[in-house]
Short mmCIF file of N, CA and C in Angstrom, two decimals:
data_model
loop_
_atom_site.label_atom_id
_atom_site.label_comp_id
_atom_site.label_asym_id
_atom_site.label_seq_id
_atom_site.Cartn_x
_atom_site.Cartn_y
_atom_site.Cartn_z
N MET A 20 66.46 -83.14 -15.91
CA MET A 20 66.19 -82.01 -15.24
C MET A 20 64.91 -81.48 -15.95
N SER A 21 63.83 -81.10 -15.20
CA SER A 21 62.30 -80.56 -15.98
C SER A 21 62.28 -79.20 -15.19
N ILE A 22 61.19 -78.45 -16.00
CA ILE A 22 60.75 -77.06 -15.34
C ILE A 22 59.26 -77.40 -14.91
N ASP A 23 59.04 -76.92 -13.62
CA ASP A 23 57.71 -77.20 -13.19
C ASP A 23 57.39 -75.50 -13.48
N ILE A 24 55.95 -75.53 -13.71
CA ILE A 24 55.28 -74.06 -14.15
C ILE A 24 53.84 -73.86 -13.34
N ALA A 25 54.03 -73.00 -12.85
CA ALA A 25 52.53 -72.67 -11.96
C ALA A 25 51.99 -71.40 -12.73
N LEU A 26 50.94 -71.37 -12.78
CA LEU A 26 49.95 -70.08 -13.30
C LEU A 26 49.44 -69.55 -11.87
N TYR A 27 49.52 -68.19 -11.62
CA TYR A 27 48.82 -67.91 -10.31
C TYR A 27 47.96 -66.57 -10.58
N GLY A 28 47.02 -66.18 -9.74
CA GLY A 28 45.91 -65.15 -10.03
C GLY A 28 46.57 -63.81 -9.53
N GLY A 29 47.33 -63.90 -8.81
CA GLY A 29 47.94 -62.86 -8.91
C GLY A 29 49.57 -62.68 -8.57
N ARG A 30 50.06 -61.71 -8.33
CA ARG A 30 51.57 -61.89 -7.80
C ARG A 30 52.13 -62.93 -7.32
N PRO A 31 53.25 -63.66 -7.24
CA PRO A 31 53.24 -64.84 -5.92
C PRO A 31 54.18 -64.01 -4.80
N ASN A 32 54.09 -64.04 -3.71
CA ASN A 32 54.14 -63.51 -2.84
C ASN A 32 56.17 -63.80 -2.12
N GLY A 33 57.01 -62.89 -2.55
CA GLY A 33 57.96 -63.50 -2.08
C GLY A 33 58.86 -64.76 -2.08
N GLY A 34 58.39 -65.33 -2.87
CA GLY A 34 58.81 -66.84 -2.70
C GLY A 34 58.02 -67.92 -2.14
N ARG A 35 57.09 -67.47 -1.22
CA ARG A 35 55.83 -68.17 -0.29
C ARG A 35 54.80 -68.66 -1.66
N ARG A 36 54.42 -67.85 -2.73
CA ARG A 36 53.46 -68.16 -3.50
C ARG A 36 52.34 -68.54 -2.95
N THR A 37 51.78 -67.20 -1.99
CA THR A 37 50.73 -67.34 -1.00
C THR A 37 49.28 -66.96 -2.28
N SER A 38 49.30 -66.24 -3.07
CA SER A 38 48.38 -65.77 -3.93
C SER A 38 47.81 -67.23 -4.42
N ALA A 39 46.42 -67.07 -5.02
CA ALA A 39 45.99 -68.23 -5.27
C ALA A 39 46.65 -69.12 -6.71
N ARG A 40 46.61 -70.26 -6.52
CA ARG A 40 47.56 -70.86 -8.05
C ARG A 40 46.30 -71.23 -8.77
N LEU A 41 46.33 -70.74 -10.03
CA LEU A 41 45.66 -71.35 -10.75
C LEU A 41 45.56 -72.95 -11.19
N LEU A 42 47.37 -73.30 -11.43
CA LEU A 42 47.54 -74.20 -11.94
C LEU A 42 48.78 -74.65 -11.86
N HIS A 43 49.59 -75.99 -11.87
CA HIS A 43 50.69 -76.16 -11.77
C HIS A 43 50.73 -77.81 -12.50
N LEU A 44 51.89 -77.55 -13.07
CA LEU A 44 52.20 -78.66 -14.01
C LEU A 44 53.82 -78.79 -13.95
N SER A 45 54.53 -79.79 -14.02
CA SER A 45 55.64 -80.23 -15.13
C SER A 45 55.36 -80.23 -15.92
N SER A 46 56.82 -79.82 -16.72
CA SER A 46 57.22 -80.10 -18.34
C SER A 46 57.13 -81.53 -18.74
N PRO A 47 57.05 -82.14 -19.58
CA PRO A 47 57.14 -83.53 -20.43
C PRO A 47 58.58 -83.73 -20.29
N GLY A 48 59.17 -84.31 -19.30
CA GLY A 48 60.46 -84.69 -19.10
C GLY A 48 61.61 -84.00 -19.37
N GLU A 49 62.53 -83.71 -19.89
CA GLU A 49 63.44 -82.55 -20.63
C GLU A 49 62.92 -82.12 -21.46
N ALA A 50 62.04 -82.15 -22.20
CA ALA A 50 62.04 -81.68 -23.76
C ALA A 50 61.70 -80.27 -23.72
N LEU A 51 60.79 -79.83 -22.98
CA LEU A 51 61.13 -78.32 -22.77
C LEU A 51 62.67 -77.59 -22.31
N THR A 52 63.02 -78.26 -21.46
CA THR A 52 64.25 -77.81 -21.20
C THR A 52 65.28 -77.47 -22.38
N SER A 53 65.47 -78.33 -23.01
CA SER A 53 66.38 -78.53 -24.21
C SER A 53 65.97 -78.14 -25.04
N ALA A 54 64.49 -77.72 -25.58
CA ALA A 54 64.28 -76.71 -26.81
C ALA A 54 64.39 -75.21 -26.22
N LEU A 55 64.13 -74.79 -24.67
CA LEU A 55 64.57 -73.47 -24.28
C LEU A 55 66.18 -73.42 -24.86
N ALA A 56 66.82 -74.74 -24.23
CA ALA A 56 68.47 -74.28 -24.40
C ALA A 56 69.12 -74.08 -25.65
N ARG A 57 68.29 -74.80 -26.40
CA ARG A 57 69.39 -74.86 -27.72
C ARG A 57 68.57 -73.72 -28.47
N HIS A 58 67.27 -73.35 -28.98
CA HIS A 58 66.79 -72.75 -29.68
C HIS A 58 66.38 -70.97 -28.88
N THR A 59 66.89 -70.52 -27.86
CA THR A 59 66.80 -69.08 -27.43
C THR A 59 67.71 -68.42 -26.69
N ASP A 60 67.95 -67.48 -27.47
CA ASP A 60 68.89 -66.45 -26.65
C ASP A 60 68.70 -65.57 -25.48
N PRO A 61 69.43 -65.82 -24.45
CA PRO A 61 69.27 -64.75 -23.39
C PRO A 61 69.13 -63.49 -23.24
N THR A 62 69.98 -62.97 -24.31
CA THR A 62 70.63 -61.61 -24.38
C THR A 62 68.59 -60.70 -24.93
N ARG A 63 68.37 -61.80 -25.79
CA ARG A 63 67.22 -60.93 -26.42
C ARG A 63 65.85 -61.70 -26.50
N HIS A 64 65.91 -62.84 -25.73
CA HIS A 64 64.46 -63.52 -26.00
C HIS A 64 63.69 -63.55 -24.16
N ARG A 65 62.90 -62.92 -23.91
CA ARG A 65 62.11 -63.59 -22.40
C ARG A 65 62.35 -64.98 -22.28
N LEU A 66 61.86 -65.95 -23.21
CA LEU A 66 62.46 -67.38 -22.63
C LEU A 66 63.70 -67.73 -22.39
N GLY A 67 64.43 -66.92 -23.14
CA GLY A 67 65.99 -67.24 -23.06
C GLY A 67 66.14 -67.02 -21.37
N ARG A 68 65.46 -66.06 -20.50
CA ARG A 68 65.61 -65.75 -19.44
C ARG A 68 65.38 -66.94 -18.36
N ILE A 69 64.31 -67.99 -18.78
CA ILE A 69 64.32 -68.74 -17.87
C ILE A 69 65.30 -69.90 -17.41
N ASP A 70 65.33 -69.65 -15.92
CA ASP A 70 66.48 -70.46 -15.51
C ASP A 70 66.40 -71.57 -14.82
N PRO A 71 66.94 -72.51 -15.39
CA PRO A 71 66.43 -73.94 -15.05
C PRO A 71 66.59 -74.42 -13.64
N TYR A 72 67.77 -73.32 -12.66
CA TYR A 72 68.11 -73.63 -11.32
C TYR A 72 67.48 -73.03 -10.51
N GLY A 73 66.55 -71.89 -10.98
CA GLY A 73 65.82 -71.21 -10.08
C GLY A 73 64.29 -70.76 -10.57
N ASP A 74 63.75 -69.94 -10.12
CA ASP A 74 62.48 -69.08 -10.32
C ASP A 74 62.21 -67.85 -11.15
N THR A 75 61.47 -68.12 -12.20
CA THR A 75 61.91 -67.29 -13.84
C THR A 75 60.01 -66.86 -13.47
N PRO A 76 59.54 -65.81 -12.69
CA PRO A 76 58.04 -65.15 -13.25
C PRO A 76 58.06 -64.24 -14.33
N PHE A 77 56.87 -64.54 -15.02
CA PHE A 77 56.43 -63.62 -15.77
C PHE A 77 55.54 -63.24 -15.57
N ASN A 78 55.09 -61.65 -15.78
CA ASN A 78 53.88 -61.39 -15.44
C ASN A 78 53.24 -61.26 -17.10
N GLU A 79 51.62 -60.96 -16.78
CA GLU A 79 50.74 -61.00 -18.22
C GLU A 79 51.63 -60.36 -19.49
N GLN A 80 52.24 -59.50 -19.22
CA GLN A 80 52.79 -58.63 -20.52
C GLN A 80 54.07 -59.71 -20.57
N ASP A 81 54.96 -59.69 -19.91
CA ASP A 81 55.87 -60.64 -20.38
C ASP A 81 55.24 -61.82 -21.10
N ALA A 82 54.42 -62.57 -20.75
CA ALA A 82 53.76 -63.72 -21.22
C ALA A 82 53.24 -63.39 -22.45
N GLY A 83 52.74 -62.27 -23.02
CA GLY A 83 52.26 -62.11 -24.34
C GLY A 83 53.10 -61.92 -25.27
N ALA A 84 54.61 -61.17 -24.88
CA ALA A 84 55.57 -61.19 -25.64
C ALA A 84 56.35 -62.76 -25.65
N ALA A 85 56.29 -63.49 -24.82
CA ALA A 85 56.71 -64.56 -24.79
C ALA A 85 56.33 -65.70 -25.98
N PHE A 86 54.72 -65.42 -25.76
CA PHE A 86 53.94 -66.14 -26.64
C PHE A 86 54.52 -66.24 -28.17
N GLU A 87 54.86 -65.00 -28.76
CA GLU A 87 54.87 -64.88 -29.97
C GLU A 87 56.71 -65.69 -30.20
N GLU A 88 57.77 -65.77 -29.26
CA GLU A 88 58.63 -66.25 -29.06
C GLU A 88 58.12 -67.53 -29.22
N ALA A 89 57.49 -68.30 -28.42
CA ALA A 89 57.52 -69.70 -28.18
C ALA A 89 56.89 -70.12 -29.68
N THR A 90 56.06 -69.32 -30.26
CA THR A 90 55.48 -69.57 -31.79
C THR A 90 56.78 -69.90 -32.67
N ALA A 91 57.59 -68.97 -32.66
CA ALA A 91 58.75 -69.00 -33.72
C ALA A 91 59.79 -70.41 -32.94
N LEU A 92 59.77 -70.79 -31.89
CA LEU A 92 60.34 -71.86 -31.09
C LEU A 92 59.80 -72.82 -31.70
N LEU A 93 58.42 -72.89 -31.70
CA LEU A 93 58.04 -74.30 -32.17
C LEU A 93 58.61 -75.12 -33.48
N ALA A 94 58.47 -73.84 -34.53
CA ALA A 94 58.90 -73.92 -36.01
C ALA A 94 60.68 -74.66 -35.59
N ARG A 95 61.19 -74.22 -34.67
CA ARG A 95 62.72 -74.81 -34.63
C ARG A 95 62.82 -76.35 -33.89
N CYS A 96 61.78 -77.02 -33.08
CA CYS A 96 61.60 -77.96 -32.40
C CYS A 96 62.32 -79.07 -33.46
N THR A 97 63.23 -80.18 -32.85
CA THR A 97 63.55 -80.95 -33.87
C THR A 97 62.87 -82.67 -33.61
N THR A 98 62.18 -82.43 -32.31
CA THR A 98 61.62 -83.68 -31.73
C THR A 98 60.18 -83.50 -31.69
N GLY A 99 59.27 -84.89 -31.54
CA GLY A 99 57.79 -84.58 -31.16
C GLY A 99 57.85 -84.45 -29.70
N GLU A 100 58.50 -84.69 -28.87
CA GLU A 100 58.82 -84.15 -27.76
C GLU A 100 58.86 -82.41 -27.08
N GLN A 101 59.89 -82.27 -27.84
CA GLN A 101 59.72 -80.67 -27.81
C GLN A 101 58.72 -79.98 -28.19
N ARG A 102 58.22 -80.33 -29.37
CA ARG A 102 57.01 -79.74 -30.06
C ARG A 102 55.75 -79.67 -29.05
N ALA A 103 55.13 -80.96 -28.63
CA ALA A 103 54.20 -80.88 -27.56
C ALA A 103 54.70 -80.11 -26.23
N ALA A 104 56.03 -80.09 -25.65
CA ALA A 104 56.12 -79.22 -24.58
C ALA A 104 55.96 -77.53 -24.97
N VAL A 105 56.60 -77.49 -26.43
CA VAL A 105 56.61 -76.02 -26.77
C VAL A 105 54.84 -75.64 -26.53
N ARG A 106 54.40 -76.90 -27.40
CA ARG A 106 53.02 -76.24 -27.46
C ARG A 106 52.22 -75.96 -25.81
N GLU A 107 52.44 -76.79 -25.18
CA GLU A 107 51.75 -76.95 -24.07
C GLU A 107 52.23 -75.18 -22.97
N LEU A 108 53.39 -74.90 -23.36
CA LEU A 108 54.06 -73.68 -23.17
C LEU A 108 53.31 -72.79 -23.49
N ARG A 109 53.08 -72.77 -25.08
CA ARG A 109 52.20 -71.60 -25.73
C ARG A 109 50.85 -71.42 -24.90
N ASN A 110 50.56 -72.36 -24.43
CA ASN A 110 49.12 -72.48 -24.06
C ASN A 110 48.75 -71.81 -22.46
N LEU A 111 49.97 -72.05 -22.07
CA LEU A 111 49.91 -71.76 -20.47
C LEU A 111 50.22 -69.78 -20.89
N LEU A 112 51.22 -69.63 -21.75
CA LEU A 112 51.78 -68.53 -21.98
C LEU A 112 50.32 -67.75 -22.28
N ALA A 113 49.44 -68.10 -23.20
CA ALA A 113 48.24 -67.37 -23.96
C ALA A 113 47.41 -67.02 -22.92
N ASN A 114 47.35 -68.18 -21.80
CA ASN A 114 46.18 -67.97 -20.50
C ASN A 114 46.85 -67.07 -19.73
N CYS A 115 48.13 -66.78 -19.47
CA CYS A 115 48.48 -65.95 -18.71
C CYS A 115 48.19 -64.12 -19.11
N ALA A 116 48.81 -64.24 -20.24
CA ALA A 116 48.48 -63.24 -21.28
C ALA A 116 47.21 -62.41 -21.15
N ALA A 117 45.96 -63.21 -21.12
CA ALA A 117 44.76 -63.24 -21.18
C ALA A 117 44.02 -63.11 -19.90
N THR A 118 44.55 -62.96 -19.04
CA THR A 118 43.69 -62.71 -17.86
C THR A 118 44.72 -61.86 -16.75
N PRO A 119 44.27 -60.59 -16.83
CA PRO A 119 44.99 -59.39 -15.92
C PRO A 119 45.17 -59.48 -14.76
N GLY A 120 46.32 -59.05 -14.29
CA GLY A 120 47.06 -59.92 -12.82
C GLY A 120 48.02 -60.98 -12.85
N SER A 121 47.72 -61.92 -13.80
CA SER A 121 48.26 -62.74 -13.72
C SER A 121 49.57 -63.12 -13.86
N TRP A 122 50.54 -64.47 -12.87
CA TRP A 122 51.98 -64.57 -13.02
C TRP A 122 52.10 -65.88 -13.68
N LEU A 123 52.97 -66.31 -14.36
CA LEU A 123 53.12 -67.53 -14.80
C LEU A 123 54.75 -67.75 -14.36
N VAL A 124 55.03 -68.48 -12.85
CA VAL A 124 56.39 -68.86 -12.37
C VAL A 124 56.99 -70.21 -13.04
N PHE A 125 58.12 -70.06 -13.52
CA PHE A 125 58.95 -71.31 -14.31
C PHE A 125 59.64 -71.76 -13.09
N LEU A 126 59.51 -73.00 -12.34
CA LEU A 126 59.99 -73.55 -11.03
C LEU A 126 61.22 -74.62 -11.60
N GLY A 127 62.28 -73.54 -11.33
CA GLY A 127 63.68 -74.55 -11.62
C GLY A 127 64.17 -75.72 -10.45
N ASP A 128 64.94 -76.41 -10.51
CA ASP A 128 65.30 -77.34 -10.11
C ASP A 128 66.15 -76.81 -8.72
#
């Protein structure tokens, strides 16, 4: 199972995603999914809210806060694949946080 990630220039419209999509990519295999599952707490972290089976939107404020979580997560990764996936995630979170009105949407299976 992998998580696709899409960066939008505005709020996605009711699941139809009609706003301009700036970037869409698939996480490298299961590395991001496994890193998130093993190292985040859904009750305390924004990254823990990511649903591998559904869509999880983050606005620019969520992305900024999640960037700090991803930095801590990177230190706890146990494989090179997980580290690469979390670095990619950090880049996307930083881009979203730096772009007013943008949304990062994690697209689950």
